[in-house]
Coordinates of C-alpha atoms and ligand atoms in Angstrom, one line a residue:
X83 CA 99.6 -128.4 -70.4
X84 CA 99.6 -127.5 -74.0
X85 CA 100.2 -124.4 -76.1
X86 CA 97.3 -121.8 -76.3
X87 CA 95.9 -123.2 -72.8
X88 CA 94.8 -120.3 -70.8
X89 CA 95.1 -120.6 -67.2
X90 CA 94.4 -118.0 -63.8
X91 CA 98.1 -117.6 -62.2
X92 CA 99.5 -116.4 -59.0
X93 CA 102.4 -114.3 -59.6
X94 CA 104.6 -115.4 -56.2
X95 CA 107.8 -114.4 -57.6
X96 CA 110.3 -112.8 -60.3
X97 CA 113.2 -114.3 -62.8
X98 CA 116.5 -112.6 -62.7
X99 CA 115.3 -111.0 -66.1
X100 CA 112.0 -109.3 -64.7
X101 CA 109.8 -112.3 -65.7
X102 CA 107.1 -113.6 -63.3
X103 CA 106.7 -116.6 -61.9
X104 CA 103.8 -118.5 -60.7
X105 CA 102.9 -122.6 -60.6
X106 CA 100.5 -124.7 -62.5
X107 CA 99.8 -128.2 -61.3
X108 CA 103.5 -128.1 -59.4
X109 CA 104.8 -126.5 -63.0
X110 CA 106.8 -123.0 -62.9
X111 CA 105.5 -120.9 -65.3
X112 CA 107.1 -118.0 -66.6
X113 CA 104.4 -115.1 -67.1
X114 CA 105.8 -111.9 -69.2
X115 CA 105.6 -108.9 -67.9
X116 CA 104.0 -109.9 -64.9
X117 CA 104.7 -108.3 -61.3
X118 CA 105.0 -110.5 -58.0
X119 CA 101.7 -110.1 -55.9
X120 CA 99.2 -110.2 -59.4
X121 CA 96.8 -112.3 -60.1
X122 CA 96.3 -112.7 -63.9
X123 CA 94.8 -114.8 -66.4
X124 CA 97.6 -115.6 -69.3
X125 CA 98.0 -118.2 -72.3
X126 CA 100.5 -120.8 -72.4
X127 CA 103.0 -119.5 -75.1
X128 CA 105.8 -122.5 -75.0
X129 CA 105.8 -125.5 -72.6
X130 CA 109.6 -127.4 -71.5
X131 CA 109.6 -130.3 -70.1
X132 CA 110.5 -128.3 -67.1
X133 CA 108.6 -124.9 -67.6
X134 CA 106.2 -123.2 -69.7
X135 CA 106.1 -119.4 -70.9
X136 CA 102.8 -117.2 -70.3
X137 CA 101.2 -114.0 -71.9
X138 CA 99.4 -111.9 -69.6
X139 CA 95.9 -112.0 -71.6
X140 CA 94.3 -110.0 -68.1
X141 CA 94.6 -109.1 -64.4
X142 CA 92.6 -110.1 -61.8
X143 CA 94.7 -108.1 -59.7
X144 CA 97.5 -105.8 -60.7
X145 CA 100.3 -104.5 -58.5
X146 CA 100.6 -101.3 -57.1
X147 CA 104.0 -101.0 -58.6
X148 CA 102.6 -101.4 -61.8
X149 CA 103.5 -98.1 -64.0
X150 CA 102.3 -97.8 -68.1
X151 CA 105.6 -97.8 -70.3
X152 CA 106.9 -94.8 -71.7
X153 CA 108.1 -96.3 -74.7
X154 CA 105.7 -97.1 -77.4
X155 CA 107.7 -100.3 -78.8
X156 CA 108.2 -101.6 -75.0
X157 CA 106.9 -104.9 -76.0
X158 CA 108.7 -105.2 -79.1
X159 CA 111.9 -103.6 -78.6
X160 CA 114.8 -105.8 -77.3
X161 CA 116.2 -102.9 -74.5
X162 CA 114.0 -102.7 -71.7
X163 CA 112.7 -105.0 -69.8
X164 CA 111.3 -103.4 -66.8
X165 CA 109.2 -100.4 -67.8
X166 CA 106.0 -101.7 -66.1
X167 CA 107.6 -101.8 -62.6
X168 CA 107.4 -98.4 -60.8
X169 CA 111.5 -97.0 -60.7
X170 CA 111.5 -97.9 -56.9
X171 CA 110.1 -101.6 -57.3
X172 CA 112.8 -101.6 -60.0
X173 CA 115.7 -101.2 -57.5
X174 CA 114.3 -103.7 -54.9
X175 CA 114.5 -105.9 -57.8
X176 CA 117.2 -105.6 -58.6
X177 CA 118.4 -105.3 -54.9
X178 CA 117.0 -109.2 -54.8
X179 CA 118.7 -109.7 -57.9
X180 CA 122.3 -109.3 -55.9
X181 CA 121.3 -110.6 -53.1
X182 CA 120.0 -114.1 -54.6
X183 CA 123.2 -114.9 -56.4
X184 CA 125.3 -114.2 -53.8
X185 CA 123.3 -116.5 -51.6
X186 CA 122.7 -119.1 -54.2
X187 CA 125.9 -119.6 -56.0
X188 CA 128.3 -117.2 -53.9
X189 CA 126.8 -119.1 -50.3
X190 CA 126.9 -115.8 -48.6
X191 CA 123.7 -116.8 -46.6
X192 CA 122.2 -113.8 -44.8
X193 CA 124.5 -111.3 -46.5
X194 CA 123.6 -107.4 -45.7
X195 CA 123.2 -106.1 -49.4
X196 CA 122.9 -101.7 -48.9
X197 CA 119.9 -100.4 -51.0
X198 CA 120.5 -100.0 -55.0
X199 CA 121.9 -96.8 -55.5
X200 CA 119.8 -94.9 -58.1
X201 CA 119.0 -92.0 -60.7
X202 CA 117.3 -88.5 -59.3
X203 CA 115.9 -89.0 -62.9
X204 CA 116.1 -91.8 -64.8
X205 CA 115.8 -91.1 -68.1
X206 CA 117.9 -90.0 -71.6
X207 CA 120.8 -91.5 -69.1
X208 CA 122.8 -93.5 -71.6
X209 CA 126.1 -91.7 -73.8
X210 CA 126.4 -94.5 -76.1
X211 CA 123.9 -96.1 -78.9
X212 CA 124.4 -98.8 -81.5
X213 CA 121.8 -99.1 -83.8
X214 CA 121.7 -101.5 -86.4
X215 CA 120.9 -100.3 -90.4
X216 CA 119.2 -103.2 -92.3
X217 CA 116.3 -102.9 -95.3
X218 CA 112.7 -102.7 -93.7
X219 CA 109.5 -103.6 -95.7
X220 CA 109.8 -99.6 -96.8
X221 CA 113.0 -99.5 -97.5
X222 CA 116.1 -98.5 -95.2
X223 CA 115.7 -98.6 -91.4
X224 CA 118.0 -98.0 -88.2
X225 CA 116.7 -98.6 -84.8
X226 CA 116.7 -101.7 -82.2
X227 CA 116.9 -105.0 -82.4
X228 CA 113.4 -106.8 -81.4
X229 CA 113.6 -109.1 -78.7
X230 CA 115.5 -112.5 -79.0
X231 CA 115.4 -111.4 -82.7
X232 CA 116.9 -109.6 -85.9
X233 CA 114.4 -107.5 -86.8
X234 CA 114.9 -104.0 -86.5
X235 CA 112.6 -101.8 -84.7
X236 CA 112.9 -97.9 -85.6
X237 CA 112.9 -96.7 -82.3
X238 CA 111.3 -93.3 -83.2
X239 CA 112.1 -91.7 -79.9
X240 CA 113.9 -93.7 -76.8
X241 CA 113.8 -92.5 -73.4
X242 CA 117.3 -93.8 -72.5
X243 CA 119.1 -92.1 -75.2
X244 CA 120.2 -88.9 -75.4
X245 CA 118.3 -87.2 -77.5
X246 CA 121.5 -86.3 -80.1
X247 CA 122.0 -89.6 -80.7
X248 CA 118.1 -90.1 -82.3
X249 CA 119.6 -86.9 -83.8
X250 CA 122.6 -88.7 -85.6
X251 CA 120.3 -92.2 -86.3
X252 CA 117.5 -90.1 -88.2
X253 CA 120.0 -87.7 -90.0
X254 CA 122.0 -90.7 -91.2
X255 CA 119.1 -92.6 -92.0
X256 CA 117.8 -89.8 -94.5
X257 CA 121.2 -89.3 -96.1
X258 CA 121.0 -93.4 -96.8
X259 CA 117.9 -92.8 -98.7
X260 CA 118.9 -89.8 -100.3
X261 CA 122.4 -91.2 -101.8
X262 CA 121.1 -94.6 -102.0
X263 CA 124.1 -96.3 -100.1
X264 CA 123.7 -99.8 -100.1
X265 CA 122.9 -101.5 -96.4
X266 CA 124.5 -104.9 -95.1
X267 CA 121.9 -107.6 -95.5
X268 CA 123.0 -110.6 -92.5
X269 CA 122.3 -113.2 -94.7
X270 CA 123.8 -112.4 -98.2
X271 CA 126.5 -110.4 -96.0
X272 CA 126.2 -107.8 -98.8
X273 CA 125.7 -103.9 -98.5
X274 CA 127.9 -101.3 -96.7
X275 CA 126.4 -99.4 -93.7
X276 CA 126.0 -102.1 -91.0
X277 CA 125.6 -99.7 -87.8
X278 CA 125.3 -96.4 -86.6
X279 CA 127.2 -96.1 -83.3
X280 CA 127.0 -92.9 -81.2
X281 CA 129.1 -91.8 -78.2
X282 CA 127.7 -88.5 -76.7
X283 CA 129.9 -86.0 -74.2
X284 CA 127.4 -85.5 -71.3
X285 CA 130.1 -82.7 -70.1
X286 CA 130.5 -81.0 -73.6
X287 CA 127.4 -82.0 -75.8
X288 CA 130.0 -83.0 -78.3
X289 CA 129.2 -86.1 -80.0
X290 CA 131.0 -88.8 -81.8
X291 CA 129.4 -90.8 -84.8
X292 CA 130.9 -93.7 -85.9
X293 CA 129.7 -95.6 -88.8
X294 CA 130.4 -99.3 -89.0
X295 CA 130.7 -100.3 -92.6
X296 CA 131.9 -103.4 -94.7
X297 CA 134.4 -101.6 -97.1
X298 CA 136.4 -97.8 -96.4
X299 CA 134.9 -97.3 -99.9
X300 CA 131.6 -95.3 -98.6
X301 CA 129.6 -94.3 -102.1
X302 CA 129.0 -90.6 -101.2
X303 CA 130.6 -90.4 -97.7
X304 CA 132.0 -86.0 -98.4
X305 CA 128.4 -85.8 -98.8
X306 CA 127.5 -87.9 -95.3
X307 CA 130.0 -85.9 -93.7
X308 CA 128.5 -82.6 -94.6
X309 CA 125.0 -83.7 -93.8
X310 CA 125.6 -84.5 -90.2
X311 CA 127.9 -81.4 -89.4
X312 CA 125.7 -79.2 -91.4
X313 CA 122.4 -80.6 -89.1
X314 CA 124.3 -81.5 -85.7
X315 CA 126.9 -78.9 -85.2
X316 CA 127.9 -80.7 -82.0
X317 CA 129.0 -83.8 -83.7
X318 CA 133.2 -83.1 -83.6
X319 CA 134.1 -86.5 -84.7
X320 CA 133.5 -88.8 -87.5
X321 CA 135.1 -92.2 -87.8
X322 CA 134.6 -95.3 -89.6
X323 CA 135.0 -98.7 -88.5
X324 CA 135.4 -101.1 -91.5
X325 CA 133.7 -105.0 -89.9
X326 CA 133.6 -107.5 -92.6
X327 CA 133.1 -110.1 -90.2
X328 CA 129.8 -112.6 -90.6
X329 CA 128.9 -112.9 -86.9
X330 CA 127.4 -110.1 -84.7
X331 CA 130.1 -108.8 -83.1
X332 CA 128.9 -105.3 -83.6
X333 CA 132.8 -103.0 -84.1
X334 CA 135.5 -104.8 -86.2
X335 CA 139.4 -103.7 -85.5
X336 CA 139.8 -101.3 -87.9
X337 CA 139.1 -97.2 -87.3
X338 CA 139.4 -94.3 -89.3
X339 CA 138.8 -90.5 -88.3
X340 CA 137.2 -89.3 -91.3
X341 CA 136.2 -86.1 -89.9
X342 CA 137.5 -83.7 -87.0
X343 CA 138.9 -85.9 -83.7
X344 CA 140.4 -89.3 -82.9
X345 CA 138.6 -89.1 -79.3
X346 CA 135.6 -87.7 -77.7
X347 CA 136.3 -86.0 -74.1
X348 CA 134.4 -86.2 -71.1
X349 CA 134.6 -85.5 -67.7
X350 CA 133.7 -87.6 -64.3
X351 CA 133.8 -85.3 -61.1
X352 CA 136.7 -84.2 -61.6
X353 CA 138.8 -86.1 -63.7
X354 CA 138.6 -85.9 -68.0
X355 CA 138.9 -88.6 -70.1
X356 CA 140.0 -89.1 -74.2
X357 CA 137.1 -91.7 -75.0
X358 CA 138.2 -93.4 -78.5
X359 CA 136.2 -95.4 -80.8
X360 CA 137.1 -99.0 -79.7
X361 CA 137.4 -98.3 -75.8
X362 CA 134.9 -99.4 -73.1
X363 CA 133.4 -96.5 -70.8
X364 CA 130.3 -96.7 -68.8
X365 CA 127.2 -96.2 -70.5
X366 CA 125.7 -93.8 -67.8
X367 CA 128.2 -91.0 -66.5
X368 CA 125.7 -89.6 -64.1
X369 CA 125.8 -92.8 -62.3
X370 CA 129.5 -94.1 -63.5
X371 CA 130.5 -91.0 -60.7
X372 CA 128.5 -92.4 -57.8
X373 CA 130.0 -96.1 -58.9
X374 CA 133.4 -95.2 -59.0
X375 CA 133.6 -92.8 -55.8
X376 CA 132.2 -96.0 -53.8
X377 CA 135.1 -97.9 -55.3
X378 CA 137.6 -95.4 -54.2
X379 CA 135.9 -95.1 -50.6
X380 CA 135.7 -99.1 -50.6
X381 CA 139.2 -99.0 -51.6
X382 CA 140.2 -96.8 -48.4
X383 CA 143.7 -95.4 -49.2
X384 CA 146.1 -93.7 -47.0
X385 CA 148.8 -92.5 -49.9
X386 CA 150.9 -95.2 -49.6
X387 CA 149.6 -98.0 -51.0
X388 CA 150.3 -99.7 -54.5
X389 CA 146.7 -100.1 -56.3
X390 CA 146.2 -102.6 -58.8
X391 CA 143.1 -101.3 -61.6
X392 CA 142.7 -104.8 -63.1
X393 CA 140.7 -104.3 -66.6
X394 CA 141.3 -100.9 -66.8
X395 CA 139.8 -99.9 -69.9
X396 CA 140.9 -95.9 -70.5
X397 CA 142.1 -95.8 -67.1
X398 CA 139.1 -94.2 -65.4
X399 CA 138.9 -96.2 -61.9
X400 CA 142.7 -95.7 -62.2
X401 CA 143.1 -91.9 -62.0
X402 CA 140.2 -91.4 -59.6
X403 CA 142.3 -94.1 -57.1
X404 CA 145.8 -92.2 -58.0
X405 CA 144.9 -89.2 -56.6
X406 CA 144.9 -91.1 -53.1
X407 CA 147.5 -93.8 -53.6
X408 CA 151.4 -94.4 -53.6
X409 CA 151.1 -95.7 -57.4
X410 CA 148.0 -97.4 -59.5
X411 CA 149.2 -100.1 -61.7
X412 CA 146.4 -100.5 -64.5
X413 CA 146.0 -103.9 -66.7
X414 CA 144.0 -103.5 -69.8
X415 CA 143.7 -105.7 -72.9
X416 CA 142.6 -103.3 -76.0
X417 CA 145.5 -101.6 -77.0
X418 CA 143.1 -98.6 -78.0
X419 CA 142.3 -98.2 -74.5
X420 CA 145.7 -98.6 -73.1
X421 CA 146.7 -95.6 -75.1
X422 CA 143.6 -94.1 -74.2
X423 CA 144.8 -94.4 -70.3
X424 CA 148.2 -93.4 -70.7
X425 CA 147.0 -90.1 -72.4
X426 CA 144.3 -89.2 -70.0
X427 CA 146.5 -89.5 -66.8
X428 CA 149.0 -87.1 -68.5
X429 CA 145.5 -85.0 -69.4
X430 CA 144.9 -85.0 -65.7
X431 CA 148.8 -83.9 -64.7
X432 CA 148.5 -87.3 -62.7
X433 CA 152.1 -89.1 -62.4
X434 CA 151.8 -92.0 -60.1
X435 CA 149.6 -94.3 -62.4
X436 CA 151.2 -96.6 -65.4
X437 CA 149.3 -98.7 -67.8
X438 CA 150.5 -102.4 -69.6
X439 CA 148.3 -103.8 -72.2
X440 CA 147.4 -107.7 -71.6
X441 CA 144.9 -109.9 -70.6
X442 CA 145.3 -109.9 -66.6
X443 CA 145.9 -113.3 -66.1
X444 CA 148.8 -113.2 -67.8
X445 CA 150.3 -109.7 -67.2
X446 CA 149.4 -110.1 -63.5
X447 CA 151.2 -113.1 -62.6
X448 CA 154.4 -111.6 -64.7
X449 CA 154.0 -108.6 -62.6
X450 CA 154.1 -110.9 -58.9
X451 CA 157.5 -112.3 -60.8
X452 CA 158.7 -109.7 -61.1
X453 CA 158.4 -108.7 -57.0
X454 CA 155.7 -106.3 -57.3
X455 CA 153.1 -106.6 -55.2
X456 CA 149.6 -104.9 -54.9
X457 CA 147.9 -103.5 -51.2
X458 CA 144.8 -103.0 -52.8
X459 CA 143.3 -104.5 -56.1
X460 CA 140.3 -103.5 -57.8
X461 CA 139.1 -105.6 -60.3
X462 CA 136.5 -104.8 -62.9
X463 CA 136.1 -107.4 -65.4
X464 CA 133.6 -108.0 -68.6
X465 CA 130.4 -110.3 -68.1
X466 CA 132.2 -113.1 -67.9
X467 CA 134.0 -112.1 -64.5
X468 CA 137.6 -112.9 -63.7
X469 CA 139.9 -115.9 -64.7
X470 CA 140.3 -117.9 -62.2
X471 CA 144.5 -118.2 -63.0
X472 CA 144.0 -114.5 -62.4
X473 CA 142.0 -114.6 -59.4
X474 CA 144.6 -117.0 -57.8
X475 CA 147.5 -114.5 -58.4
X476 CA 145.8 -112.1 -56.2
X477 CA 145.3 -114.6 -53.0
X478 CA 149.0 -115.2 -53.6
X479 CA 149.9 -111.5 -53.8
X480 CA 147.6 -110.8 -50.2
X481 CA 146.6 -107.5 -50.6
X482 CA 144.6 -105.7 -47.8
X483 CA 141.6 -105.4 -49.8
X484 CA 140.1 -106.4 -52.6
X485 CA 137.6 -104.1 -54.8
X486 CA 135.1 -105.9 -57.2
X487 CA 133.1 -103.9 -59.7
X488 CA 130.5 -106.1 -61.4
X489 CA 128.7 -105.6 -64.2
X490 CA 126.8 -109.5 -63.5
X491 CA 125.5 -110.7 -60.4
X492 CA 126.0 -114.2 -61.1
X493 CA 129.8 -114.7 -61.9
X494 CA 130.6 -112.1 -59.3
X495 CA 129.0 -114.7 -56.5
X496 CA 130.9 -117.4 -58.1
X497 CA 134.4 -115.4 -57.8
X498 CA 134.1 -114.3 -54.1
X499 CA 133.2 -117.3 -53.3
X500 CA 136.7 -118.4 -54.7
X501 CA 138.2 -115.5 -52.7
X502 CA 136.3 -116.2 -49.4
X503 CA 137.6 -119.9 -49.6
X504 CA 141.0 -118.3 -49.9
X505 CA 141.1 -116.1 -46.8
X506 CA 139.0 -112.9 -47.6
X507 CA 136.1 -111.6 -46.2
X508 CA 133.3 -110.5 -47.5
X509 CA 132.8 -107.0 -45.8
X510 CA 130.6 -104.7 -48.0
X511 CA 128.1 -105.0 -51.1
X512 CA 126.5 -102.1 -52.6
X513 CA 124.7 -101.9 -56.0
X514 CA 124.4 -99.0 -58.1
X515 CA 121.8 -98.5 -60.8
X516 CA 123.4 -97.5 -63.8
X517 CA 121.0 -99.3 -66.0
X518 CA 117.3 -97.6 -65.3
X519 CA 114.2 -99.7 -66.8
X520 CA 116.3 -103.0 -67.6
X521 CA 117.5 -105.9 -66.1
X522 CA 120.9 -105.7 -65.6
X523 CA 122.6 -104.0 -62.6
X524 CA 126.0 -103.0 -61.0
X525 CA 127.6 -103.7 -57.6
X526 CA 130.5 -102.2 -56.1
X527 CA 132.4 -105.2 -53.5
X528 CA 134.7 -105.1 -50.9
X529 CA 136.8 -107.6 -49.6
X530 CA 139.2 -107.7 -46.9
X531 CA 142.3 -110.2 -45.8
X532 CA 140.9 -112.4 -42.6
X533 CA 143.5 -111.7 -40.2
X534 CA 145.2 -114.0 -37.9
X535 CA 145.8 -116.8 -40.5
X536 CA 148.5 -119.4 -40.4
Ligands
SAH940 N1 137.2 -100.2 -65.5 C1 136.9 -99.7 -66.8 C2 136.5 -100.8 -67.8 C3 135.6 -101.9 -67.4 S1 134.9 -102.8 -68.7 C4 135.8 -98.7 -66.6 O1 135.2 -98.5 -65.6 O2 135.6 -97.9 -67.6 C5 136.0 -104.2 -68.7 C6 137.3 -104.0 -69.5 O3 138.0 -105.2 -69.4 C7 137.1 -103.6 -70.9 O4 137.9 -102.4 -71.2 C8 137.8 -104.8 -71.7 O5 138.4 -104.4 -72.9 C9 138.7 -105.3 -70.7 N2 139.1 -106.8 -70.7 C10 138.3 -107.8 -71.1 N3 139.0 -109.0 -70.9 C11 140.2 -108.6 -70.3 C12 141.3 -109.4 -69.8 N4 141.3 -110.7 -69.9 N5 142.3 -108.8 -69.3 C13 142.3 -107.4 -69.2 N6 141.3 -106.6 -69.7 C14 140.3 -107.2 -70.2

């Protein structure tokens, strides 16, 4: 098999990234965009030793699930990968998605996995966008980074957004060409305005710009500043966030309000929160409410038990457990966020929950030191799931239940697998879609202490 070959191929499966997947000659080959169940004719676009990539050049046979993307840079643009799937074939995906892993690496053969929880309507769902500012062939642009790429993509109008943040982009975007502020160039690391990030207040409609730049010196920033509150009146917060760094992490540590608030405030159910610049909190509140109450239920509290909210962030889990606990004990490691916690649980007149800034495999086995222990811990970590120093602290601790919130499949598997080969059960999984038209997906886990043991 070479490059450019062109082949007919049986779609008889998916990739945990929406690819799909067919055989050539005993060969897996990896068809873009392709649904399980079609029968297309594609060109070879890369061949491995071990696989080879396909375009779809036609169908033979398309799936019913097949749906025409909303988007009009769907191919290019590097955010969604599943717009050709109908919503519902979406969630059995990614129902599969869950279920796979935990079979595969986690060994939960035959596991009951409860149907992906999703969006009435999934669209305009996300509160947060980071769009990178570079110089196009006509001069400045701010959009999306293409696929496996660094070319930016001017998003014109994205269906995941809210619509205020396109708002902010374009408005921005015109006051760069106006006052001929210089943008960062990747490879000479010169230029200013490296990204526009937006954070919008489903609650409120208040939004919060913050613009990531090289140097606090911002030729013409008064003049920025009044653009974007004279043409967005709901923007209440302007801050810069100075990165100098050469790699892509997108937010260096630096922030400074330049206009109107520190924070943003939302609210889930409930509960309101003090967002600030450099904190984490979930891209899609409509869903974040749905995630979170499973947690709590998952969690099952009486009002006497002491509640571990293991990466924390601004201490949302936290305060929705509090209100049904003895006392939450929340572990977070950005500083930002800690202070972010601590000030919305006094926000909320809650009492009963305290905050300590650390990595949690390190402030949790100072806490079991010091005597305390945890009957329920609910643990929430980054991508890269849980450390397994951390992870062993808990078994030793032996609370009642455990509560996993994963953002990835994959390392969830491999840490209940740890836990189940250390005396809990797996007893409930249940994914929640709080990422409509991509890949990636959310699950909510609950483990229990096996009883009886020696
Ligand atoms: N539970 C929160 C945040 C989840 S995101 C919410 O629902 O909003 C994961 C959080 O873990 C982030 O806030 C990140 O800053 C934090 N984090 C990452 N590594 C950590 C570690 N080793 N110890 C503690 N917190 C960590």
């Amino acid at each position: 098999m070479k490059k450019n070959d062109i082949y007919e191929i049986e779609i008889t499966g998916m990739t945990h990234d929406g690819m799909g997947v067919g055989r050539v000659d005993g060969m897996a080959v990896f068809v873009q965009r392709a649904i399980e169940g079609e029968k297309v004719v594609a060109k070879i676009i890369k061949v491995t030793k071990n696989y080879a990539v396909a375009r779809i050049e036609e169908w033979i046979t398309t799936s019913p699930e097949r749906t025409e993307p909303f988007c009009p840079v769907y191919k290019r643009c590097g955010g969604c990968s599943l717009q050709h799937m109908s919503y519902n074939m979406q969630l059995k995906f990614k129902h599969r998605v869950v279920t796979d892993n935990l079979e595969r690496i986690g060994g939960f053969w035959g596991i009951q996995v409860s149907p992906v929880i999703g969006m009435d309507n999934p669209m305009n769902y996300r509160n947060k966008a980071q769009y990178p500012v570079g110089m196009g062939d006509n001069g400045p642009v701010a959009g999306f980074y293409a696929r496996r790429s660094h070319i930016i993509i001017d998003s014109e109008r994205c269906g995941i957004q809210h619509p205020a943040s396109e708002k902010v982009k374009n408005t921005v975007l015109e006051a760069v060409k106006e006052l001929k502020i210089p943008v960062y160039n990747e490879i000479t690391g010169e230029g200013i305005l490296r990204h526009i990030v937006t954070r919008v207040s489903y609650s409120t409609g208040d939004v919060m710009v913050i613009l990531v730049v090289t140097d606090e010196k911002v030729p013409g920033l008064k003049k920025i500043i009044q653009k974007i509150t004279r043409e967005i009146p709901e923007v209440i917060s302007i801050v810069l966030n100075i990165n100098k760094r050469r790699d892509n992490v997108i937010l260096g540590d630096k922030v400074r309000t330049v206009y109107g608030s520190d924070t943003l405030v939302d609210r889930l159910g409930h509960l309101k929160f003090h967002i600030s610049p450099l904190s984490f909190y979930q891209v899609n509140p409509v869903q974040t409410v749905k995630l979170y109450n499973k947690a709590v239920e998952f969690a099952g509290l009486t009002g006497n038990e002491t509640v571990f909210d293991l990466y924390c962030g601004i201490g949302t889990i936290s305060l929705f457990l509090a209100e049904k606990a003895k006392e939450v004990i929340g572990v977070e490691v950005v500083p930002e966020a800690v202070e972010a916690a601590t000030k919305n649980a006094v926000l909320n007149n809650i009492s009963n929950a305290r905050f300590y800034c650390g990595e949690a495999e390190k402030v949790v086995p100072e806490l079991y030191n010091e005597g305390i222990r945890a009957d329920v811990v609910v643990v929430d970590p980054p991508r890269k799931g849980c450390d397994e120093a951390l992870l062993q602290t808990v078994v030793k601790m032996q609370p009642e239940r455990i509560v996993y919130v994963s953002c990835n499949p994959s390392t969830l598997a491999r840490d209940l697998k740890y836990l189940a080969a250390n005396g809990y059960n797996l007893d409930k999984v249940h994914p929640v879609d709080l990422f409509p038209w991509t890949e990636h997906v959310e699950t909510v886990v609950l483990m229990s202490k096996v009883k009886n043991q020696v």
